[in-house]
Amino acid sequence: MKVALLLAAGFGLLLLSELGGVPALRIVAVALLLAGTIGGGVKSGLAAAPPALFKSLAARFTLAIARVIAVLLVLPVATALILVVGGAAVHGADSTAGTAAVMTGAVIALALLAILAAAVVVALRALRSAAEDPT
Amino acid sequence: MIAAREILFNIDPFSAVVLYLLMTLPAGFLAYGLARRVRRWRMGQPEDRSDNLAQRIIYALRMTVLHGRIVRPRNPYGSVMHICIFGGFSTLLVGTTIVMIESDIAVPLFGASFLQGGFYLGFKLAMNLGGLLLLAGIAMALYRRLVLKPATQESSADDLLILAWLAVLVVQGYTLQALRLALTHDPWGAWSFVSYPAALALRGIAAELLGRLHQIAWWSHGVVALALIGYTAYSKLVHPFTAFANVLLRRLKPRGELDAINNIDTAEVIGASNLEHFSWAQLMSVDACMHCGRCLEFCPTFNTGKALRPRDFILSLAGFQADQGGVFSGVLGEGANAGRFKHGRGADRELIGGVVSKHEIWDCTTCGACMEQCPVHIEHVPMIVNLRRNLVTEQNSFPPEAQPIFNSLERLGNPYQSVPMERAAWTKKMDAPVAEMKDVAAKGETVDYLFFVGCVGSFVSRNQKITIALARILQAAGLKFAILGKEESCTGDPARRMGHEFLAQQLAMKTIERMNHYNIRKVVTSCAHCFNAIKNEYPQLGGNYEVIHHSQLIEELINAKKISLGEGAALKQGKVTYHDPCYLGRYNQVFDEPRGILAKLPGADAVEMPRNRAHSFCCGGGGGQAFMKEQGAQRINVTRVKEAIATGAEVVATSCAFCMGMFEDGVGASDAAKKPRVLDLAELVAEALEQNP
């Protein structure tokens, strides 16, 4: 009950702060929401274990969500980095910032793209090995 | 115009509401996961670890935040790697917190902005540097796991996923920054030196497209960051919490002191056969394991291919605890980590046999190398001994060669089936008589020291030479000392380390009774195990004495010029290397005094083995192993002897009764063309005494 009250109060104050134009209430709203979720998390965490079915569902759910995150959520950033490279290629010579600076940007973007791609590959392989683990 | 930025740029208020709401979910998830772990820990036995709180906090901050036990000269790669990851991550975390303080507290509540001007510019610089630091650390970590693949490291899905996740967050952060700089034409953009060049390249792209992309990327970054927070408690990422807690609440008693079982006659359970039989602090410690594998580096069983691998032992307990913990207990860490589920999985396993094998339990030499290396103060040895206690006392299950040892200790007070009356037989070989306490007390006299000889020094012919050598040194120095003679009995150390706590306490109390009867104040012993037992464990049972090891006393005597030394015959042969006994060095920090003796011995040319001092490699004799059959083809003592031979030393010096036996055996088994002599420090000094009339 207390948790629900904290969450409700927090949500209400948050709406007021953001949509009602009273930003000073934001921190109070966040504090109440956090108190509610953390309190609720601690309370249910200290309680007896939920059924084993939850755990197997959670395992499958976690792996599936993780795969989605690994691919979908990096796409916006990957798109932006590709635009950097494209922008440098198309507009680099005309840029008021200087060709060298723009090309540096393209190099940085390529490096970040490579890191992103490597990270996604590592993540997907890790998730696959976790899913395939015979034990 | 002051340098500053609009927080939540290009983000509408409704999205901000959703973000703040979403933020609370991973916080709740994190709290749930931590609470589930705390719930499991609370099922352990009570133990008071709240003493010296201020000292604990300072030490914990030094060891964790300041990387006191993480940075090690012997592991520069791992040290630098972790500094980069920790430094980068902390910078970004603190930076994000600063932004939240600015936007949620400083401006709305106090109308004052601090994230501007020079502070803001420094902030941008630090954040960009932090990101690079974190990426460098991640690259080093992945290179180590995927290319170098050290033998002490295994990688699970969890280990790799976390690294990839962090890398994605950093790249997202830089890209978001580039999009914002491109849209705002920030005049101070160059301070964000990583993103700024990319922002310049984006300027030719339509602003509307960039704006939309910024919003989507902002959401993806937020979701990925929040998901990481939520995942923390269910993965290795929990270690900032559990590691700090474990270091904070670490055991402050001497490392060489195993906890006694109080009121053992009426205790319901002896040792551990369930997780709940461990203390809450021990259960917490298994969750603090970061899988680093440092405990394996100097472990004698890991390095000789035996079943026991300390990290796997701890992770097996952690995995079992996770199984019993319920939902979301390390799901993704279950995968390829061979250590956790070697013998099966599920919450209904037997602890001994189903989680940890008897081979693993009995392999341990209790050398403490794992505990010395562990960055987060996990105490492997007490947990292993706890399992032994249950096996011996409650299950009557132990290696068959231990039975005659237990019988001999119980009936005769020594493990060698030797008659107690013969304990002082070595004194017949002395030129001058050695007093016994009963005679000293009968005359109403006192002594400077009780010389506690120990069973090995009393009954094993090779070790009797060490006893005689020490007695001669003490006589030459004019010290008044006596022995207990046939009244002496085993200290109980072998029984205790082998898990027979009943017998160990019986033997200890008998010895304490004798020593207290004679009002003994100072004790000198030549056995490192007796030294540790009397010094660190006897106070538990009412035996409080000033205990000195013979290497410490001999060095004192040399420095005080109570004995003078010539060049002994053994040292004329060449180099000498000193082996640090585990129960003297690692457990009691006695490293310098033995070396001080060698430095003062004329003609001694001392060389160090690569694994020395706190990193000494066990001789394989501790933990009752001197009496039990060693498993596996590769022998620990032979491995150590090879290391000694490789130094080119003609003499191996040691200062422990068990080490002497293990080295002699190892040298005998060695196929080296030139085998070194094994001599105790007392023998080297006694020989040098005789060369200097």
CSV table of N, CA, C and O in Angstrom, one decimal, chain B residues 459-562:
chain,number,residue,atom,x,y,z
B,459,PHE,N,59.9,-36.2,16.9
B,459,PHE,CA,59.8,-37.7,16.6
B,459,PHE,C,60.4,-38.0,15.2
B,459,PHE,O,60.8,-39.1,15.0
B,460,VAL,N,60.5,-37.0,14.3
B,460,VAL,CA,61.0,-37.3,13.0
B,460,VAL,C,62.5,-37.1,13.0
B,460,VAL,O,63.0,-36.0,13.3
B,461,SER,N,63.3,-38.1,12.6
B,461,SER,CA,64.7,-38.1,12.8
B,461,SER,C,65.4,-36.9,12.1
B,461,SER,O,66.3,-36.2,12.6
B,462,ARG,N,64.9,-36.6,10.9
B,462,ARG,CA,65.5,-35.5,10.1
B,462,ARG,C,65.2,-34.2,10.9
B,462,ARG,O,66.1,-33.4,11.0
B,463,ASN,N,64.1,-34.0,11.4
B,463,ASN,CA,63.7,-32.8,12.1
B,463,ASN,C,64.3,-32.7,13.5
B,463,ASN,O,64.5,-31.6,14.0
B,464,GLN,N,64.7,-33.8,14.1
B,464,GLN,CA,65.3,-33.7,15.4
B,464,GLN,C,66.6,-32.9,15.2
B,464,GLN,O,67.1,-32.3,16.2
B,465,LYS,N,67.3,-33.0,14.1
B,465,LYS,CA,68.5,-32.3,13.9
B,465,LYS,C,68.3,-30.8,14.0
B,465,LYS,O,69.1,-30.0,14.5
B,466,ILE,N,67.1,-30.3,13.5
B,466,ILE,CA,66.7,-28.9,13.6
B,466,ILE,C,66.5,-28.5,15.1
B,466,ILE,O,67.0,-27.5,15.5
B,467,THR,N,65.8,-29.4,15.8
B,467,THR,CA,65.5,-29.2,17.2
B,467,THR,C,66.9,-29.0,17.9
B,467,THR,O,67.0,-28.1,18.8
B,468,ILE,N,67.8,-30.0,17.7
B,468,ILE,CA,69.1,-30.0,18.4
B,468,ILE,C,69.8,-28.7,18.0
B,468,ILE,O,70.4,-28.0,18.9
B,469,ALA,N,69.8,-28.3,16.7
B,469,ALA,CA,70.5,-27.1,16.3
B,469,ALA,C,70.0,-25.9,17.0
B,469,ALA,O,70.7,-25.0,17.5
B,470,LEU,N,68.6,-25.8,17.1
B,470,LEU,CA,68.0,-24.6,17.8
B,470,LEU,C,68.4,-24.6,19.3
B,470,LEU,O,68.8,-23.6,19.9
B,471,ALA,N,68.3,-25.8,19.9
B,471,ALA,CA,68.7,-25.9,21.3
B,471,ALA,C,70.1,-25.4,21.5
B,471,ALA,O,70.4,-24.7,22.5
B,472,ARG,N,71.0,-25.8,20.6
B,472,ARG,CA,72.4,-25.4,20.8
B,472,ARG,C,72.6,-23.9,20.6
B,472,ARG,O,73.4,-23.2,21.3
B,473,ILE,N,71.8,-23.3,19.7
B,473,ILE,CA,71.9,-21.9,19.5
B,473,ILE,C,71.4,-21.1,20.8
B,473,ILE,O,72.0,-20.2,21.2
B,474,LEU,N,70.3,-21.6,21.3
B,474,LEU,CA,69.8,-21.0,22.5
B,474,LEU,C,70.7,-21.1,23.7
B,474,LEU,O,70.9,-20.1,24.5
B,475,GLN,N,71.4,-22.2,23.8
B,475,GLN,CA,72.4,-22.4,24.9
B,475,GLN,C,73.6,-21.5,24.6
B,475,GLN,O,74.1,-20.9,25.6
B,476,ALA,N,74.0,-21.4,23.4
B,476,ALA,CA,75.2,-20.6,23.0
B,476,ALA,C,74.9,-19.1,23.4
B,476,ALA,O,75.7,-18.3,23.8
B,477,ALA,N,73.6,-18.7,23.2
B,477,ALA,CA,73.2,-17.3,23.5
B,477,ALA,C,73.0,-17.1,25.0
B,477,ALA,O,72.8,-15.9,25.4
B,478,GLY,N,73.0,-18.1,25.7
B,478,GLY,CA,72.9,-18.0,27.2
B,478,GLY,C,71.4,-17.8,27.6
B,478,GLY,O,71.1,-17.3,28.7
B,479,LEU,N,70.5,-18.2,26.7
B,479,LEU,CA,69.1,-18.0,27.1
B,479,LEU,C,68.6,-19.1,28.0
B,479,LEU,O,69.0,-20.3,27.9
B,480,LYS,N,67.8,-18.8,29.0
B,480,LYS,CA,67.3,-19.8,29.9
B,480,LYS,C,66.0,-20.3,29.3
B,480,LYS,O,65.0,-19.5,29.1
B,481,PHE,N,66.0,-21.6,28.9
B,481,PHE,CA,64.8,-22.1,28.3
B,481,PHE,C,64.6,-23.5,28.8
B,481,PHE,O,65.5,-24.2,29.4
B,482,ALA,N,63.4,-24.0,28.6
B,482,ALA,CA,63.1,-25.4,28.9
B,482,ALA,C,62.0,-25.9,28.0
B,482,ALA,O,61.4,-25.2,27.2
B,483,ILE,N,61.9,-27.2,27.9
B,483,ILE,CA,60.9,-27.9,27.1
B,483,ILE,C,59.9,-28.5,28.0
B,483,ILE,O,60.1,-28.7,29.2
B,484,LEU,N,58.7,-28.9,27.4
B,484,LEU,CA,57.7,-29.6,28.2
B,484,LEU,C,58.1,-31.1,28.3
B,484,LEU,O,57.6,-31.8,29.1
B,485,GLY,N,58.9,-31.6,27.3
B,485,GLY,CA,59.3,-33.0,27.3
B,485,GLY,C,58.1,-33.9,27.1
B,485,GLY,O,57.3,-33.6,26.2
B,486,LYS,N,58.0,-34.9,27.9
B,486,LYS,CA,56.9,-35.9,27.6
B,486,LYS,C,55.5,-35.3,27.9
B,486,LYS,O,54.5,-35.9,27.6
B,487,GLU,N,55.5,-34.1,28.6
B,487,GLU,CA,54.2,-33.5,28.9
B,487,GLU,C,53.7,-32.7,27.6
B,487,GLU,O,52.6,-32.3,27.6
B,488,GLU,N,54.6,-32.5,26.7
B,488,GLU,CA,54.2,-31.8,25.4
B,488,GLU,C,53.3,-32.7,24.6
B,488,GLU,O,53.4,-34.0,24.6
B,489,SER,N,52.3,-32.1,24.0
B,489,SER,CA,51.4,-32.8,23.1
B,489,SER,C,51.2,-32.0,21.9
B,489,SER,O,51.5,-30.8,21.8
B,490,CYS,N,50.6,-32.6,20.9
B,490,CYS,CA,50.3,-31.9,19.6
B,490,CYS,C,49.5,-30.6,19.9
B,490,CYS,O,48.6,-30.6,20.7
B,491,THR,N,49.8,-29.5,19.2
B,491,THR,CA,49.1,-28.3,19.3
B,491,THR,C,47.6,-28.5,18.9
B,491,THR,O,46.8,-27.7,19.2
B,492,GLY,N,47.4,-29.4,18.0
B,492,GLY,CA,46.0,-29.6,17.5
B,492,GLY,C,45.9,-29.1,16.1
B,492,GLY,O,44.9,-29.2,15.4
B,493,ASP,N,47.0,-28.4,15.6
B,493,ASP,CA,46.9,-27.8,14.2
B,493,ASP,C,46.5,-28.8,13.1
B,493,ASP,O,45.6,-28.6,12.3
B,494,PRO,N,47.2,-30.0,13.0
B,494,PRO,CA,46.9,-30.9,11.9
B,494,PRO,C,45.4,-31.3,12.0
B,494,PRO,O,44.7,-31.4,11.0
B,495,ALA,N,45.0,-31.6,13.2
B,495,ALA,CA,43.6,-32.1,13.4
B,495,ALA,C,42.6,-31.0,13.0
B,495,ALA,O,41.6,-31.3,12.3
B,496,ARG,N,42.9,-29.8,13.3
B,496,ARG,CA,42.0,-28.7,13.0
B,496,ARG,C,42.0,-28.4,11.5
B,496,ARG,O,40.9,-28.2,11.0
B,497,ARG,N,43.1,-28.5,10.9
B,497,ARG,CA,43.1,-28.2,9.4
B,497,ARG,C,42.5,-29.4,8.7
B,497,ARG,O,41.9,-29.2,7.6
B,498,MET,N,42.5,-30.6,9.3
B,498,MET,CA,41.9,-31.7,8.6
B,498,MET,C,40.4,-31.8,9.0
B,498,MET,O,39.7,-32.8,8.6
B,499,GLY,N,39.9,-30.9,9.8
B,499,GLY,CA,38.5,-30.8,10.0
B,499,GLY,C,38.0,-31.5,11.3
B,499,GLY,O,36.8,-31.5,11.6
B,500,HIS,N,39.0,-32.1,12.1
B,500,HIS,CA,38.5,-32.8,13.3
B,500,HIS,C,38.6,-31.8,14.4
B,500,HIS,O,39.5,-31.8,15.3
B,501,GLU,N,37.6,-31.0,14.5
B,501,GLU,CA,37.6,-29.9,15.5
B,501,GLU,C,37.6,-30.4,16.9
B,501,GLU,O,38.2,-29.8,17.8
B,502,PHE,N,36.8,-31.4,17.2
B,502,PHE,CA,36.7,-32.0,18.5
B,502,PHE,C,38.1,-32.3,19.0
B,502,PHE,O,38.5,-31.9,20.1
B,503,LEU,N,38.8,-33.1,18.2
B,503,LEU,CA,40.2,-33.5,18.6
B,503,LEU,C,41.1,-32.3,18.7
B,503,LEU,O,41.9,-32.3,19.6
B,504,ALA,N,41.0,-31.4,17.8
B,504,ALA,CA,41.9,-30.2,17.8
B,504,ALA,C,41.7,-29.5,19.1
B,504,ALA,O,42.7,-29.1,19.7
B,505,GLN,N,40.5,-29.3,19.5
B,505,GLN,CA,40.2,-28.5,20.7
B,505,GLN,C,40.7,-29.3,22.0
B,505,GLN,O,41.2,-28.7,22.9
B,506,GLN,N,40.5,-30.6,21.9
B,506,GLN,CA,41.0,-31.4,23.0
B,506,GLN,C,42.5,-31.3,23.2
B,506,GLN,O,43.0,-31.1,24.3
B,507,LEU,N,43.2,-31.4,22.1
B,507,LEU,CA,44.6,-31.3,22.1
B,507,LEU,C,45.1,-30.0,22.6
B,507,LEU,O,46.0,-29.8,23.4
B,508,ALA,N,44.4,-28.9,22.0
B,508,ALA,CA,44.8,-27.6,22.3
B,508,ALA,C,44.6,-27.3,23.8
B,508,ALA,O,45.5,-26.7,24.5
B,509,MET,N,43.5,-27.7,24.3
B,509,MET,CA,43.2,-27.4,25.8
B,509,MET,C,44.1,-28.2,26.7
B,509,MET,O,44.5,-27.7,27.7
B,510,LYS,N,44.5,-29.3,26.3
B,510,LYS,CA,45.5,-30.1,27.1
B,510,LYS,C,46.8,-29.4,27.1
B,510,LYS,O,47.4,-29.2,28.2
B,511,THR,N,47.3,-28.9,26.0
B,511,THR,CA,48.5,-28.1,25.9
B,511,THR,C,48.4,-26.8,26.7
B,511,THR,O,49.3,-26.4,27.4
B,512,ILE,N,47.3,-26.1,26.5
B,512,ILE,CA,47.1,-24.9,27.2
B,512,ILE,C,47.1,-25.1,28.7
B,512,ILE,O,47.7,-24.3,29.5
B,513,GLU,N,46.5,-26.2,29.1
B,513,GLU,CA,46.5,-26.5,30.6
B,513,GLU,C,47.9,-26.6,31.1
B,513,GLU,O,48.2,-26.1,32.2
B,514,ARG,N,48.7,-27.3,30.4
B,514,ARG,CA,50.1,-27.6,30.8
B,514,ARG,C,50.9,-26.3,30.8
B,514,ARG,O,51.6,-26.0,31.8
B,515,MET,N,50.7,-25.5,29.8
B,515,MET,CA,51.5,-24.2,29.7
B,515,MET,C,51.0,-23.3,30.8
B,515,MET,O,51.8,-22.5,31.4
B,516,ASN,N,49.7,-23.2,31.0
B,516,ASN,CA,49.2,-22.3,32.1
B,516,ASN,C,49.6,-22.8,33.5
B,516,ASN,O,49.9,-22.0,34.4
B,517,HIS,N,49.7,-24.1,33.6
B,517,HIS,CA,50.1,-24.7,34.9
B,517,HIS,C,51.5,-24.2,35.2
B,517,HIS,O,51.8,-23.9,36.4
B,518,TYR,N,52.4,-24.0,34.2
B,518,TYR,CA,53.7,-23.6,34.5
B,518,TYR,C,53.8,-22.1,34.3
B,518,TYR,O,54.9,-21.5,34.3
B,519,ASN,N,52.7,-21.4,34.1
B,519,ASN,CA,52.7,-19.9,34.0
B,519,ASN,C,53.6,-19.5,32.9
B,519,ASN,O,54.4,-18.5,33.1
B,520,ILE,N,53.5,-20.1,31.8
B,520,ILE,CA,54.4,-19.8,30.7
B,520,ILE,C,54.0,-18.4,30.1
B,520,ILE,O,52.8,-18.2,29.9
B,521,ARG,N,55.0,-17.6,29.8
B,521,ARG,CA,54.7,-16.3,29.2
B,521,ARG,C,55.2,-16.2,27.8
B,521,ARG,O,54.6,-15.6,26.9
B,522,LYS,N,56.4,-16.8,27.6
B,522,LYS,CA,57.0,-16.6,26.2
B,522,LYS,C,57.3,-18.0,25.7
B,522,LYS,O,57.8,-18.9,26.4
B,523,VAL,N,57.0,-18.2,24.4
B,523,VAL,CA,57.2,-19.5,23.7
B,523,VAL,C,58.0,-19.2,22.5
B,523,VAL,O,57.7,-18.3,21.7
B,524,VAL,N,58.9,-20.1,22.2
B,524,VAL,CA,59.6,-20.1,20.9
B,524,VAL,C,59.4,-21.5,20.3
B,524,VAL,O,59.4,-22.5,21.0
B,525,THR,N,59.2,-21.5,19.0
B,525,THR,CA,59.0,-22.8,18.4
B,525,THR,C,59.6,-22.7,17.0
B,525,THR,O,59.7,-21.7,16.4
B,526,SER,N,60.0,-23.9,16.5
B,526,SER,CA,60.7,-24.0,15.2
B,526,SER,C,59.7,-24.5,14.1
B,526,SER,O,60.1,-24.5,13.0
B,527,CYS,N,58.5,-24.8,14.5
B,527,CYS,CA,57.5,-25.3,13.6
B,527,CYS,C,56.6,-24.1,13.3
B,527,CYS,O,55.9,-23.6,14.2
B,528,ALA,N,56.4,-23.8,12.0
B,528,ALA,CA,55.5,-22.6,11.6
B,528,ALA,C,54.1,-22.9,12.0
B,528,ALA,O,53.3,-22.0,12.3
B,529,HIS,N,53.7,-24.2,12.0
B,529,HIS,CA,52.3,-24.5,12.3
B,529,HIS,C,52.0,-24.4,13.8
B,529,HIS,O,51.0,-23.9,14.2
B,530,CYS,N,53.0,-24.9,14.6
B,530,CYS,CA,52.9,-24.7,16.0
B,530,CYS,C,52.8,-23.2,16.4
B,530,CYS,O,52.1,-22.7,17.2
B,531,PHE,N,53.7,-22.5,15.7
B,531,PHE,CA,53.8,-21.0,15.9
B,531,PHE,C,52.4,-20.4,15.7
B,531,PHE,O,51.9,-19.6,16.5
B,532,ASN,N,51.8,-20.7,14.5
B,532,ASN,CA,50.5,-20.1,14.2
B,532,ASN,C,49.5,-20.5,15.2
B,532,ASN,O,48.6,-19.7,15.6
B,533,ALA,N,49.4,-21.8,15.5
B,533,ALA,CA,48.4,-22.3,16.4
B,533,ALA,C,48.5,-21.6,17.8
B,533,ALA,O,47.5,-21.1,18.3
B,534,ILE,N,49.7,-21.6,18.3
B,534,ILE,CA,49.8,-21.1,19.7
B,534,ILE,C,49.6,-19.6,19.7
B,534,ILE,O,49.0,-19.0,20.6
B,535,LYS,N,50.1,-18.9,18.7
B,535,LYS,CA,50.0,-17.5,18.7
B,535,LYS,C,48.6,-17.0,18.4
B,535,LYS,O,48.0,-16.1,19.0
B,536,ASN,N,48.0,-17.6,17.3
B,536,ASN,CA,46.7,-17.0,16.8
B,536,ASN,C,45.4,-17.7,17.3
B,536,ASN,O,44.4,-17.1,17.3
B,537,GLU,N,45.6,-19.0,17.6
B,537,GLU,CA,44.4,-19.8,17.9
B,537,GLU,C,44.2,-20.1,19.4
B,537,GLU,O,43.1,-20.3,19.9
B,538,TYR,N,45.3,-20.2,20.1
B,538,TYR,CA,45.2,-20.6,21.5
B,538,TYR,C,44.5,-19.5,22.4
B,538,TYR,O,43.8,-19.9,23.3
B,539,PRO,N,44.6,-18.2,22.0
B,539,PRO,CA,43.8,-17.3,22.8
B,539,PRO,C,42.3,-17.6,22.8
B,539,PRO,O,41.6,-17.2,23.8
B,540,GLN,N,41.8,-18.3,21.8
B,540,GLN,CA,40.4,-18.6,21.8
B,540,GLN,C,40.0,-19.5,22.9
B,540,GLN,O,38.9,-19.6,23.4
B,541,LEU,N,41.0,-20.3,23.4
B,541,LEU,CA,40.7,-21.3,24.5
B,541,LEU,C,41.4,-21.0,25.8
B,541,LEU,O,41.6,-21.8,26.6
B,542,GLY,N,41.8,-19.7,25.9
B,542,GLY,CA,42.4,-19.3,27.2
B,542,GLY,C,44.0,-19.4,27.2
B,542,GLY,O,44.5,-19.3,28.3
B,543,GLY,N,44.6,-19.6,26.1
B,543,GLY,CA,46.1,-19.6,26.1
B,543,GLY,C,46.6,-18.4,25.5
B,543,GLY,O,46.7,-18.2,24.3
B,544,ASN,N,47.1,-17.5,26.3
B,544,ASN,CA,47.6,-16.2,25.8
B,544,ASN,C,49.1,-16.1,26.1
B,544,ASN,O,49.5,-16.0,27.3
B,545,TYR,N,49.9,-16.2,25.1
B,545,TYR,CA,51.4,-16.2,25.3
B,545,TYR,C,52.0,-15.2,24.3
B,545,TYR,O,51.4,-15.0,23.2
B,546,GLU,N,53.2,-14.8,24.6
B,546,GLU,CA,54.0,-14.1,23.6
B,546,GLU,C,54.8,-15.2,22.8
B,546,GLU,O,55.6,-15.9,23.4
B,547,VAL,N,54.5,-15.3,21.5
B,547,VAL,CA,55.0,-16.4,20.7
B,547,VAL,C,56.0,-15.9,19.7
B,547,VAL,O,55.7,-14.9,19.0
B,548,ILE,N,57.1,-16.5,19.6
B,548,ILE,CA,58.1,-16.1,18.7
B,548,ILE,C,58.6,-17.3,17.9
B,548,ILE,O,58.8,-18.4,18.4
B,549,HIS,N,58.7,-17.1,16.6
B,549,HIS,CA,59.3,-18.1,15.8
B,549,HIS,C,60.8,-18.2,15.9
B,549,HIS,O,61.4,-17.1,16.1
B,550,HIS,N,61.4,-19.3,15.7
B,550,HIS,CA,62.8,-19.4,15.9
B,550,HIS,C,63.6,-18.5,15.0
B,550,HIS,O,64.7,-18.0,15.3
B,551,SER,N,63.1,-18.3,13.8
B,551,SER,CA,63.8,-17.4,12.9
B,551,SER,C,63.9,-16.0,13.4
B,551,SER,O,64.9,-15.3,13.3
B,552,GLN,N,62.8,-15.6,14.1
B,552,GLN,CA,62.7,-14.2,14.7
B,552,GLN,C,63.7,-14.1,15.8
B,552,GLN,O,64.4,-13.1,16.0
B,553,LEU,N,63.7,-15.2,16.7
B,553,LEU,CA,64.5,-15.2,17.9
B,553,LEU,C,66.0,-15.2,17.5
B,553,LEU,O,66.8,-14.5,18.0
B,554,ILE,N,66.3,-16.0,16.5
B,554,ILE,CA,67.7,-16.2,16.1
B,554,ILE,C,68.2,-14.8,15.5
B,554,ILE,O,69.3,-14.4,15.8
B,555,GLU,N,67.4,-14.2,14.7
B,555,GLU,CA,67.8,-12.9,14.2
B,555,GLU,C,68.0,-11.9,15.3
B,555,GLU,O,69.0,-11.1,15.3
B,556,GLU,N,67.1,-11.9,16.3
B,556,GLU,CA,67.3,-11.0,17.4
B,556,GLU,C,68.7,-11.3,18.1
B,556,GLU,O,69.4,-10.4,18.5
B,557,LEU,N,69.0,-12.6,18.3
B,557,LEU,CA,70.2,-12.9,19.0
B,557,LEU,C,71.4,-12.5,18.2
B,557,LEU,O,72.4,-12.0,18.8
B,558,ILE,N,71.3,-12.6,16.9
B,558,ILE,CA,72.5,-12.2,16.0
B,558,ILE,C,72.6,-10.7,16.2
B,558,ILE,O,73.8,-10.2,16.4
B,559,ASN,N,71.5,-10.0,16.0
B,559,ASN,CA,71.6,-8.5,16.1
B,559,ASN,C,72.1,-8.0,17.4
B,559,ASN,O,72.8,-7.0,17.5
B,560,ALA,N,71.7,-8.7,18.5
B,560,ALA,CA,72.1,-8.3,19.8
B,560,ALA,C,73.5,-8.9,20.2
B,560,ALA,O,74.0,-8.7,21.3
B,561,LYS,N,74.1,-9.5,19.2
B,561,LYS,CA,75.5,-10.1,19.3
B,561,LYS,C,75.6,-11.1,20.4
B,561,LYS,O,76.6,-11.2,21.1
B,562,LYS,N,74.5,-11.8,20.7
B,562,LYS,CA,74.6,-12.8,21.7
B,562,LYS,C,75.1,-14.1,21.1
B,562,LYS,O,75.5,-15.0,21.8
